[in-house]
Amino acid sequence: MSEYQDHIRKTLEGQHEDLSEDLGMDAMRWTPAPVSDDVPDEVINAAEAAHALLDRAADAYLSLLNSVLGDGTHHMVASSSSPHGELTEGHQLTVIGDTVIINQTEALRLCTVLAAGMVGSAACGLVVRTFAPDGSESVRGWTVRNFWLRPLTANDIRRAYSVDPVTGVPMPPEPGVEYRQAERVPRPRAEDQPGRRSLSRTAPRDNRPTNRRN
């Protein structure tokens, strides 16, 4: 793992030596507080499930960054909706060979939205608009399903961009923009993540109705 990838991973997992200095988020800590005997089991289980979701969202984000995006400037938007409300976060990063220019605060917030979308009652999607070094512009999309990013087809993303999200009125396709089939986002192997629990054990139980597990 390169130095920048390790730094991103530590930031997303709350392992940075001084999180408040780098992210300006004094009140946020991802490390769970010491558990006392007075804490109910259901609270402990909920905290463990939340951390599992954040782990999985960070895995998906880094896998997308390392294996899929490629060179260029990437505008990412993640949105999650549930009976409790909607979350949307935008994030921009630039990849030039082995160099990544990234806003870590935005990355953290985007991962939080992805984690929220992994809850059984939520729906979540991620759209990436890429400005490549050759001047081309393309759009790809993924949906969150079964605790991971699943690629959308070119037709899926084209349909999403052909309707005004507020009025529902059909819109013409953007000139010069290619709507692309999204790539598969590979899952990291457990042996590539020393000190971390197996991914299959950190994923919360899928308690959705059987007909929604697809």
CSV table of C-alpha atoms in Angstrom, one decimal:
chain,number,residue,atom,x,y,z
A,1,MET,CA,0.0,0.0,0.0
A,2,SER,CA,1.4,3.4,-1.0
A,3,GLU,CA,2.0,6.2,1.5
A,4,TYR,CA,-1.0,8.2,0.4
A,5,GLN,CA,-3.3,5.2,0.5
A,6,ASP,CA,-2.1,4.4,4.0
A,7,HIS,CA,-2.8,8.0,5.0
A,8,ILE,CA,-6.3,7.9,3.6
A,9,ARG,CA,-7.0,4.6,5.3
A,10,LYS,CA,-5.8,5.8,8.6
A,11,THR,CA,-7.9,9.0,8.3
A,12,LEU,CA,-11.1,7.1,7.4
A,13,GLU,CA,-10.6,4.7,10.3
A,14,GLY,CA,-9.8,7.4,12.8
A,15,GLN,CA,-6.2,6.3,13.3
A,16,HIS,CA,-4.6,9.6,12.3
A,17,GLU,CA,-2.4,11.0,15.1
A,18,ASP,CA,-4.2,14.3,15.2
A,19,LEU,CA,-7.5,14.1,13.4
A,20,SER,CA,-8.7,17.6,14.6
A,21,GLU,CA,-5.6,19.3,13.0
A,22,ASP,CA,-6.0,17.6,9.6
A,23,LEU,CA,-9.8,17.5,9.3
A,24,GLY,CA,-11.0,20.3,11.6
A,25,MET,CA,-13.5,17.9,13.2
A,26,ASP,CA,-12.7,18.1,17.0
A,27,ALA,CA,-15.9,16.4,18.0
A,28,MET,CA,-15.7,13.4,15.7
A,29,ARG,CA,-13.8,10.2,16.6
A,30,TRP,CA,-14.2,6.9,14.9
A,31,THR,CA,-12.5,4.9,17.7
A,32,PRO,CA,-15.2,3.4,20.0
A,33,ALA,CA,-15.3,4.6,23.6
A,34,PRO,CA,-14.3,2.2,26.3
A,35,VAL,CA,-17.2,-0.1,27.1
A,36,SER,CA,-18.5,-0.2,30.7
A,37,ASP,CA,-20.5,-2.9,32.2
A,38,ASP,CA,-23.5,-0.6,32.3
A,39,VAL,CA,-23.8,-0.3,28.5
A,40,PRO,CA,-26.7,-2.4,27.2
A,41,ASP,CA,-25.8,-5.2,24.7
A,42,GLU,CA,-28.0,-3.7,22.0
A,43,VAL,CA,-26.0,-0.4,22.2
A,44,ILE,CA,-22.7,-2.3,21.9
A,45,ASN,CA,-24.1,-4.3,18.9
A,46,ALA,CA,-25.3,-1.1,17.2
A,47,ALA,CA,-21.9,0.5,17.6
A,48,GLU,CA,-20.2,-2.6,16.2
A,49,ALA,CA,-22.5,-2.7,13.2
A,50,ALA,CA,-21.9,1.0,12.5
A,51,HIS,CA,-18.1,0.5,12.6
A,52,ALA,CA,-18.5,-2.5,10.3
A,53,LEU,CA,-20.4,-0.4,7.8
A,54,LEU,CA,-17.8,2.4,7.9
A,55,ASP,CA,-15.1,-0.2,7.4
A,56,ARG,CA,-16.9,-1.6,4.4
A,57,ALA,CA,-17.6,1.8,2.9
A,58,ALA,CA,-13.9,2.7,3.2
A,59,ASP,CA,-12.9,-0.5,1.5
A,60,ALA,CA,-15.2,0.2,-1.4
A,61,TYR,CA,-14.0,3.8,-1.7
A,62,LEU,CA,-10.3,2.8,-1.8
A,63,SER,CA,-10.9,-0.1,-4.2
A,64,LEU,CA,-12.7,2.3,-6.5
A,65,LEU,CA,-9.9,4.8,-6.3
A,66,ASN,CA,-7.1,2.2,-6.7
A,67,SER,CA,-8.5,-0.1,-9.3
A,68,VAL,CA,-11.2,1.7,-11.3
A,69,LEU,CA,-11.0,5.5,-11.6
A,70,GLY,CA,-7.8,6.0,-13.6
A,71,ASP,CA,-6.1,9.3,-14.5
A,72,GLY,CA,-8.1,12.4,-14.6
A,73,THR,CA,-10.3,14.7,-12.4
A,74,HIS,CA,-13.2,12.9,-10.9
A,75,HIS,CA,-16.3,14.5,-9.5
A,76,MET,CA,-18.1,12.0,-7.3
A,77,VAL,CA,-21.6,12.4,-5.8
A,78,ALA,CA,-23.0,9.8,-3.3
A,79,SER,CA,-26.7,10.0,-2.3
A,80,SER,CA,-28.6,7.8,0.2
A,81,SER,CA,-32.3,7.8,1.0
A,82,SER,CA,-34.2,6.0,3.7
A,83,PRO,CA,-37.4,6.5,5.7
A,84,HIS,CA,-35.4,8.7,8.0
A,85,GLY,CA,-34.2,11.2,5.4
A,86,GLU,CA,-31.7,11.8,2.6
A,87,LEU,CA,-28.0,12.3,2.5
A,88,THR,CA,-25.9,13.7,-0.4
A,89,GLU,CA,-22.2,14.5,-0.5
A,90,GLY,CA,-20.0,15.6,-3.3
A,91,HIS,CA,-16.2,14.9,-3.6
A,92,GLN,CA,-13.6,15.8,-6.1
A,93,LEU,CA,-10.2,14.2,-6.6
A,94,THR,CA,-7.5,14.2,-9.3
A,95,VAL,CA,-5.4,11.2,-10.2
A,96,ILE,CA,-2.1,11.7,-12.2
A,97,GLY,CA,-0.2,8.4,-12.3
A,98,ASP,CA,0.8,7.6,-8.7
A,99,THR,CA,-0.2,11.0,-7.5
A,100,VAL,CA,-3.6,11.7,-6.0
A,101,ILE,CA,-4.9,15.1,-5.1
A,102,ILE,CA,-7.7,14.6,-2.6
A,103,ASN,CA,-9.7,16.4,0.0
A,104,GLN,CA,-9.8,14.0,3.0
A,105,THR,CA,-12.7,15.7,4.7
A,106,GLU,CA,-14.9,15.3,1.6
A,107,ALA,CA,-13.7,11.6,1.3
A,108,LEU,CA,-14.7,10.9,4.9
A,109,ARG,CA,-18.1,12.4,4.4
A,110,LEU,CA,-18.7,10.5,1.1
A,111,CYS,CA,-17.8,7.3,2.8
A,112,THR,CA,-20.3,8.1,5.6
A,113,VAL,CA,-23.1,8.4,3.0
A,114,LEU,CA,-22.0,5.1,1.4
A,115,ALA,CA,-22.1,3.5,4.9
A,116,ALA,CA,-25.6,4.9,5.4
A,117,GLY,CA,-26.7,3.4,2.1
A,118,MET,CA,-25.5,-0.1,3.2
A,119,VAL,CA,-28.3,-0.2,5.8
A,120,GLY,CA,-31.1,-2.6,4.7
A,121,SER,CA,-33.8,0.0,4.5
A,122,ALA,CA,-31.8,2.6,2.5
A,123,ALA,CA,-31.2,3.1,-1.2
A,124,CYS,CA,-27.8,4.5,-2.3
A,125,GLY,CA,-26.0,5.4,-5.5
A,126,LEU,CA,-22.7,6.8,-6.5
A,127,VAL,CA,-22.1,8.8,-9.7
A,128,VAL,CA,-18.6,9.7,-11.0
A,129,ARG,CA,-18.1,12.3,-13.8
A,130,THR,CA,-14.6,12.0,-15.1
A,131,PHE,CA,-12.6,14.6,-17.1
A,132,ALA,CA,-9.8,12.6,-18.7
A,133,PRO,CA,-6.3,14.0,-19.6
A,134,ASP,CA,-7.3,13.8,-23.3
A,135,GLY,CA,-10.2,16.2,-22.8
A,136,SER,CA,-13.0,13.7,-22.9
A,137,GLU,CA,-15.8,13.7,-20.4
A,138,SER,CA,-17.7,10.6,-19.2
A,139,VAL,CA,-20.1,9.5,-16.5
A,140,ARG,CA,-20.3,6.2,-14.7
A,141,GLY,CA,-22.5,5.0,-11.8
A,142,TRP,CA,-22.8,2.4,-9.1
A,143,THR,CA,-25.5,1.4,-6.8
A,144,VAL,CA,-25.0,0.1,-3.3
A,145,ARG,CA,-26.3,-3.4,-2.9
A,146,ASN,CA,-25.4,-6.2,-0.5
A,147,PHE,CA,-22.8,-4.0,1.2
A,148,TRP,CA,-20.8,-3.2,-1.9
A,149,LEU,CA,-20.7,-1.0,-5.0
A,150,ARG,CA,-22.5,-2.7,-8.0
A,151,PRO,CA,-21.9,-1.3,-11.5
A,152,LEU,CA,-24.7,0.4,-13.5
A,153,THR,CA,-25.0,0.0,-17.2
A,154,ALA,CA,-24.5,2.9,-19.7
A,155,ASN,CA,-28.3,2.8,-20.3
A,156,ASP,CA,-29.0,3.1,-16.5
A,157,ILE,CA,-26.9,6.2,-16.1
A,158,ARG,CA,-28.1,7.7,-19.4
A,159,ARG,CA,-31.7,7.3,-18.2
A,160,ALA,CA,-30.8,8.9,-14.9
A,161,TYR,CA,-29.4,12.0,-16.6
A,162,SER,CA,-32.2,12.3,-19.2
A,163,VAL,CA,-34.9,13.3,-16.6
A,164,ASP,CA,-34.9,16.5,-14.5
A,165,PRO,CA,-34.7,15.2,-10.9
A,166,VAL,CA,-37.0,18.0,-9.6
A,167,THR,CA,-39.7,18.2,-12.2
A,168,GLY,CA,-39.5,14.8,-13.9
A,169,VAL,CA,-39.4,16.5,-17.3
A,170,PRO,CA,-37.3,14.6,-19.9
A,171,MET,CA,-34.0,16.4,-20.8
A,172,PRO,CA,-31.8,16.0,-23.9
A,173,PRO,CA,-28.5,14.2,-23.3
A,174,GLU,CA,-25.5,16.4,-22.6
A,175,PRO,CA,-23.4,17.1,-25.7
A,176,GLY,CA,-19.9,15.7,-25.6
A,177,VAL,CA,-20.6,13.4,-22.6
A,178,GLU,CA,-20.1,9.7,-22.8
A,179,TYR,CA,-22.3,7.6,-20.6
A,180,ARG,CA,-20.2,4.5,-19.8
A,181,GLN,CA,-20.8,1.1,-18.5
A,182,ALA,CA,-19.3,1.1,-14.9
A,183,GLU,CA,-16.5,-1.3,-14.0
A,184,ARG,CA,-16.7,-3.9,-11.4
A,185,VAL,CA,-15.2,-2.7,-8.1
A,186,PRO,CA,-13.0,-5.5,-6.8
A,187,ARG,CA,-13.2,-6.5,-3.2
A,188,PRO,CA,-10.0,-6.3,-1.2
A,189,ARG,CA,-8.6,-9.6,0.1
A,190,ALA,CA,-8.5,-10.0,3.9
A,191,GLU,CA,-4.8,-10.9,3.7
A,192,ASP,CA,-4.0,-7.5,2.1
A,193,GLN,CA,-5.3,-5.7,5.2
A,194,PRO,CA,-3.0,-6.7,8.2
A,195,GLY,CA,-4.6,-6.2,11.6
A,196,ARG,CA,-8.2,-6.0,10.2
A,197,ARG,CA,-11.0,-8.5,10.7
A,198,SER,CA,-12.2,-10.6,7.8
A,199,LEU,CA,-14.7,-8.6,5.6
A,200,SER,CA,-17.2,-11.4,5.7
A,201,ARG,CA,-17.3,-11.2,9.5
A,202,THR,CA,-17.5,-7.4,9.7
A,203,ALA,CA,-20.6,-7.1,7.4
A,204,PRO,CA,-23.8,-6.7,9.5
A,205,ARG,CA,-26.5,-9.3,9.0
A,206,ASP,CA,-28.8,-8.6,6.1
A,207,ASN,CA,-32.2,-8.2,7.7
A,208,ARG,CA,-34.1,-7.1,4.6
A,209,PRO,CA,-37.0,-9.1,3.3
A,210,THR,CA,-36.0,-11.9,1.0
A,211,ASN,CA,-37.5,-10.3,-2.1
A,212,ARG,CA,-35.2,-7.3,-1.6
A,213,ARG,CA,-31.9,-9.2,-1.4
A,214,ASN,CA,-30.7,-8.9,-5.0
